[in-house]
Coordinates of N, CA, C and O in Angstrom, one line a residue:
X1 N -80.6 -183.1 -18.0 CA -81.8 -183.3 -18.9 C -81.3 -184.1 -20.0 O -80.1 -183.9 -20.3
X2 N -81.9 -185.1 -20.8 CA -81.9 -185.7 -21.7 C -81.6 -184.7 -22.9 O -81.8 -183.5 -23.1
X3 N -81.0 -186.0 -23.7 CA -80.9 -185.6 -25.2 C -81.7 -186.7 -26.3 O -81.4 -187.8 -26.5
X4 N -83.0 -185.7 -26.9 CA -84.1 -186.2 -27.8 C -83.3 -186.6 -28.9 O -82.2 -186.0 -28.9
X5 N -83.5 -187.3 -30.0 CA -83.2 -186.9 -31.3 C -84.6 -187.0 -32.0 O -85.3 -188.0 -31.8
X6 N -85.1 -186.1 -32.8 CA -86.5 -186.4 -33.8 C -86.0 -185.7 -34.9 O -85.0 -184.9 -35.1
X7 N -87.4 -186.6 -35.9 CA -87.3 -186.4 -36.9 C -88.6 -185.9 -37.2 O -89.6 -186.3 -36.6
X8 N -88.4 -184.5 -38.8 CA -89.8 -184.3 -38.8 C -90.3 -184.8 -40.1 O -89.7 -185.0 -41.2
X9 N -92.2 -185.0 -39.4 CA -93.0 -185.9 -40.8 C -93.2 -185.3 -41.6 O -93.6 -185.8 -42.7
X10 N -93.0 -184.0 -41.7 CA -93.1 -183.5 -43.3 C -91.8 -183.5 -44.1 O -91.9 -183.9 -45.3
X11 N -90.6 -183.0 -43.5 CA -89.7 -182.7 -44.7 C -88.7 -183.9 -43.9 O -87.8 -183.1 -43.6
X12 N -88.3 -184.8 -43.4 CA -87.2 -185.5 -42.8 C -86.4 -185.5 -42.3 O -85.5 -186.4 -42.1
X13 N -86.4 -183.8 -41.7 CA -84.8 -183.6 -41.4 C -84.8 -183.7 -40.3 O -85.9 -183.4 -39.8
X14 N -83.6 -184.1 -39.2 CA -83.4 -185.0 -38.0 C -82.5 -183.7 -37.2 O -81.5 -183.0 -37.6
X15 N -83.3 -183.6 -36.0 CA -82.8 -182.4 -34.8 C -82.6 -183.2 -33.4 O -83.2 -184.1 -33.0
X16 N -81.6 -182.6 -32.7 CA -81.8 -182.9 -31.1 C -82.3 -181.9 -30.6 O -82.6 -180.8 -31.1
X17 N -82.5 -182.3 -29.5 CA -83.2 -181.4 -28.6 C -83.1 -181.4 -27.1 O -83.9 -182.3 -26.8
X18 N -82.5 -180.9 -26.1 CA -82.6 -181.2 -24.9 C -83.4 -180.4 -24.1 O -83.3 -179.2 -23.9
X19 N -84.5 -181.8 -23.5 CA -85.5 -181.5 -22.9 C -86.1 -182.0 -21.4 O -85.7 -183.2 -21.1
X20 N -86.5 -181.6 -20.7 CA -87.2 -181.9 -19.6 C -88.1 -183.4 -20.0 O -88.6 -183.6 -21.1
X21 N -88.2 -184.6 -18.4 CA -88.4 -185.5 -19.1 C -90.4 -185.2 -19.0 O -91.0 -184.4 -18.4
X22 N -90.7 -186.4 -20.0 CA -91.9 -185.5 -20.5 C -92.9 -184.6 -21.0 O -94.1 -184.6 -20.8
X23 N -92.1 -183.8 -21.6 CA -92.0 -182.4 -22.5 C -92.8 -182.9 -23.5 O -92.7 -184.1 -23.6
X24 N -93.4 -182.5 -24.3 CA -93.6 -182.4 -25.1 C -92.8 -182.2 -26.6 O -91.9 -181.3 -26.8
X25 N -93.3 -183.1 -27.4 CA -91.5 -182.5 -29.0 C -92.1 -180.8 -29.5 O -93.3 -180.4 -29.6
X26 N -90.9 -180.1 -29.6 CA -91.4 -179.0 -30.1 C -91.5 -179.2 -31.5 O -91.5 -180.2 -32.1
X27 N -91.4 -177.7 -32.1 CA -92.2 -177.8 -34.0 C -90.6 -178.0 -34.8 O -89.6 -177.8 -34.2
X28 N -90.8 -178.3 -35.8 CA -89.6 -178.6 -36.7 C -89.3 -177.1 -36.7 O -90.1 -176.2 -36.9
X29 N -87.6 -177.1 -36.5 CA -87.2 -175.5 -36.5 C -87.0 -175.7 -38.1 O -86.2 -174.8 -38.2
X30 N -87.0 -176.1 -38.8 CA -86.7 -175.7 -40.4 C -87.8 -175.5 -41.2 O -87.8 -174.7 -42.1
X31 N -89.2 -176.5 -40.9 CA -90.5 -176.1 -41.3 C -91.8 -175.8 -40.7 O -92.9 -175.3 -41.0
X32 N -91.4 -176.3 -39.6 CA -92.7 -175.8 -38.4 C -93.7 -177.2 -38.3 O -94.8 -177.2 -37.7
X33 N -93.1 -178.2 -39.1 CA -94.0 -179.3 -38.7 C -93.8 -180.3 -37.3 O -93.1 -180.0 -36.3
X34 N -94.6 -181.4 -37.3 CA -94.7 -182.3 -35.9 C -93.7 -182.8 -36.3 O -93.6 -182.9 -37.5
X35 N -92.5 -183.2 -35.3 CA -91.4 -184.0 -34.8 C -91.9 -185.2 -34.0 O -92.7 -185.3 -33.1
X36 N -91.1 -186.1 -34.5 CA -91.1 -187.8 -34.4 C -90.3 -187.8 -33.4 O -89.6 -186.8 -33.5
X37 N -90.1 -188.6 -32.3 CA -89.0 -188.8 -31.3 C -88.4 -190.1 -31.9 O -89.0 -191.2 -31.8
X38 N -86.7 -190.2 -32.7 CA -87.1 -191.8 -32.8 C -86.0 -192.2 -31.7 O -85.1 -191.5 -31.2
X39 N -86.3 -193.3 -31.6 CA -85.4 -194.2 -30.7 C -84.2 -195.1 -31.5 O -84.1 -195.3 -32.8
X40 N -83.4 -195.6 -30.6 CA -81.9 -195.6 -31.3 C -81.7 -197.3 -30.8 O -82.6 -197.8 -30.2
X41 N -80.7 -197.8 -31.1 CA -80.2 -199.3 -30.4 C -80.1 -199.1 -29.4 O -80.0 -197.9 -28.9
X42 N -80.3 -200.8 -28.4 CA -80.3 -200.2 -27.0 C -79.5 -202.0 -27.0 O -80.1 -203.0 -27.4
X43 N -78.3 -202.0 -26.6 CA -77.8 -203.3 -26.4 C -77.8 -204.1 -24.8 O -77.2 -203.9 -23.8
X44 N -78.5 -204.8 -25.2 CA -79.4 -205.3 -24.1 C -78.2 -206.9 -23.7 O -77.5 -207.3 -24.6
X45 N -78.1 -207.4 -22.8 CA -77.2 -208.5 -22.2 C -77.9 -209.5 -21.4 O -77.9 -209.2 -20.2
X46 N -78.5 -210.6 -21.9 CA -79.5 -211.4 -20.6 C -77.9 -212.1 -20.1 O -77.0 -212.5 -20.7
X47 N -78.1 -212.0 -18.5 CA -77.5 -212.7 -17.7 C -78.0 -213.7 -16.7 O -79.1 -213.6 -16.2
X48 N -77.2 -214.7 -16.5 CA -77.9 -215.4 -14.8 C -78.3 -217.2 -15.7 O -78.1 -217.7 -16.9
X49 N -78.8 -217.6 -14.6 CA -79.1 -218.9 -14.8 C -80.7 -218.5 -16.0 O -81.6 -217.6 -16.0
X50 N -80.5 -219.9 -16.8 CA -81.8 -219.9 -17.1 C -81.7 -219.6 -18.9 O -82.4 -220.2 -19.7
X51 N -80.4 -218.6 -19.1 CA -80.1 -218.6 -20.5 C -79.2 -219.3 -21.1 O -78.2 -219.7 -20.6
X52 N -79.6 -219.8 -22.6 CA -78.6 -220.7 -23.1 C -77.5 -220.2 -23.3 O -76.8 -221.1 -23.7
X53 N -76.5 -218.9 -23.2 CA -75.2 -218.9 -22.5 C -74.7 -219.5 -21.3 O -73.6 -220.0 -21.3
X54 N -75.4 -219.3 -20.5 CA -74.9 -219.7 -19.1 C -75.4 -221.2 -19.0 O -74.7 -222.0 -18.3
X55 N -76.3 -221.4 -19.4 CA -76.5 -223.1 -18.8 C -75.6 -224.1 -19.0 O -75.4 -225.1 -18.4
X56 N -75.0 -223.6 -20.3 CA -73.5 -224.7 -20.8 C -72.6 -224.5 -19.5 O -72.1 -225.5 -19.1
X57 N -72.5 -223.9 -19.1 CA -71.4 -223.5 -17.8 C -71.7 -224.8 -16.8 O -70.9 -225.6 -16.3
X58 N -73.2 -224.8 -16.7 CA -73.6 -226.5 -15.6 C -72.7 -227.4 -16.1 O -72.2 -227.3 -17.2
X59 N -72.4 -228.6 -15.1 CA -71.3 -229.4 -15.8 C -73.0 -230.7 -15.9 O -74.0 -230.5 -15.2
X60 N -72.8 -231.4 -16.4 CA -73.5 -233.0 -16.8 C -74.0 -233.2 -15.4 O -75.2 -233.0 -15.2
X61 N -73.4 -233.5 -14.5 CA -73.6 -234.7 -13.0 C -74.4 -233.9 -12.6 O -75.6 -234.3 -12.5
X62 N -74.2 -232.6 -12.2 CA -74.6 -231.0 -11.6 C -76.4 -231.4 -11.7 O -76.8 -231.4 -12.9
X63 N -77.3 -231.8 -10.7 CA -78.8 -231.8 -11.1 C -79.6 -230.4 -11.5 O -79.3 -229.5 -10.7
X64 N -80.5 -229.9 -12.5 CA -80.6 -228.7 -12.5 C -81.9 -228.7 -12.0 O -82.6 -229.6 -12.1
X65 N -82.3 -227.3 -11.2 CA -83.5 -227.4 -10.6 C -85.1 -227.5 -11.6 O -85.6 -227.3 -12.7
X66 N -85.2 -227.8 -10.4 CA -87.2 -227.9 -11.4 C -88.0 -226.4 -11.0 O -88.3 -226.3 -9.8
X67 N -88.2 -225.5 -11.7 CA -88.4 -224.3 -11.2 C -90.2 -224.7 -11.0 O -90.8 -224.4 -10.0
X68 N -90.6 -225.3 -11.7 CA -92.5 -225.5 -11.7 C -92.3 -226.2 -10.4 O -93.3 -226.1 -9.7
X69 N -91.3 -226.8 -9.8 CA -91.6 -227.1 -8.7 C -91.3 -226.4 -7.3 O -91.9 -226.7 -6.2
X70 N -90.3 -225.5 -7.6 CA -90.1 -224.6 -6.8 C -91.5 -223.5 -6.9 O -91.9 -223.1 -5.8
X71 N -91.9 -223.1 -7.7 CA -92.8 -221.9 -7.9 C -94.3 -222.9 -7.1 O -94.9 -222.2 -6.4
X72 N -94.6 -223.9 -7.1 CA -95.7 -224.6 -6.8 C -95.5 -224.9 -5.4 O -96.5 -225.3 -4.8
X73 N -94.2 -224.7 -4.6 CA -93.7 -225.0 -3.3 C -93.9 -223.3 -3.0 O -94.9 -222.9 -2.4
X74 N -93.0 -222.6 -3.4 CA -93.5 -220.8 -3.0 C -94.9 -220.7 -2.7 O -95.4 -220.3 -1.7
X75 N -95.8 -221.2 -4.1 CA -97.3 -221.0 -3.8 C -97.7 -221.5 -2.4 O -98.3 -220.7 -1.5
X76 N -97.4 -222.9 -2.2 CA -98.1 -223.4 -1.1 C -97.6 -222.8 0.2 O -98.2 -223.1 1.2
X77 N -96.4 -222.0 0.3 CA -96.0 -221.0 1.4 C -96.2 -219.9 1.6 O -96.0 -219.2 2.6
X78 N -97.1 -219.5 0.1 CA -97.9 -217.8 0.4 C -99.3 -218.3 1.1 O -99.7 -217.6 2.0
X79 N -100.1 -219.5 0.6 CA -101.0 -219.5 1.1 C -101.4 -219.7 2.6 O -102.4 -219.3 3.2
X80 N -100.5 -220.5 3.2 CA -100.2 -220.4 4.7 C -100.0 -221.7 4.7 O -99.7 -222.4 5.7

């Protein structure tokens, strides 16, 4: 089971909680008010062709593809 962290809207003080997923947040154990679920950093990494990290990797001569042209070639192979 996950571990929640909230915070409650009346007095601010910050609890975890481990809960079944889509549970509902229970009452603030210190004052009985509604608890906030907050969310934390999530370090995210784009990879693959198409980001300005990786495209410097293409050398110059290397042709790069035309994707509107590829996506417009896919099209005309779904349609029959």
């Amino acid at each position: 089971m996950p571990l929640y962290e909230y915070r409650c809207r009346a007095c601010g003080s910050l609890h975890e909680e481990i809960q079944p997923f889509g549970s509902a947040p229970p009452a603030c154990p210190a004052c009985g008010g509604e608890l906030r679920r907050v969310y934390g950093r999530v370090g995210v990494r784009f990879s693959g062709w198409g980001f300005e990290r990786t495209d410097s990797l293409v050398s110059e001569g290397r042709p790069r593809k035309d994707f509107k042209k590829l996506a417009e070639k896919a099209e005309e192979i779904a349609e029959g």
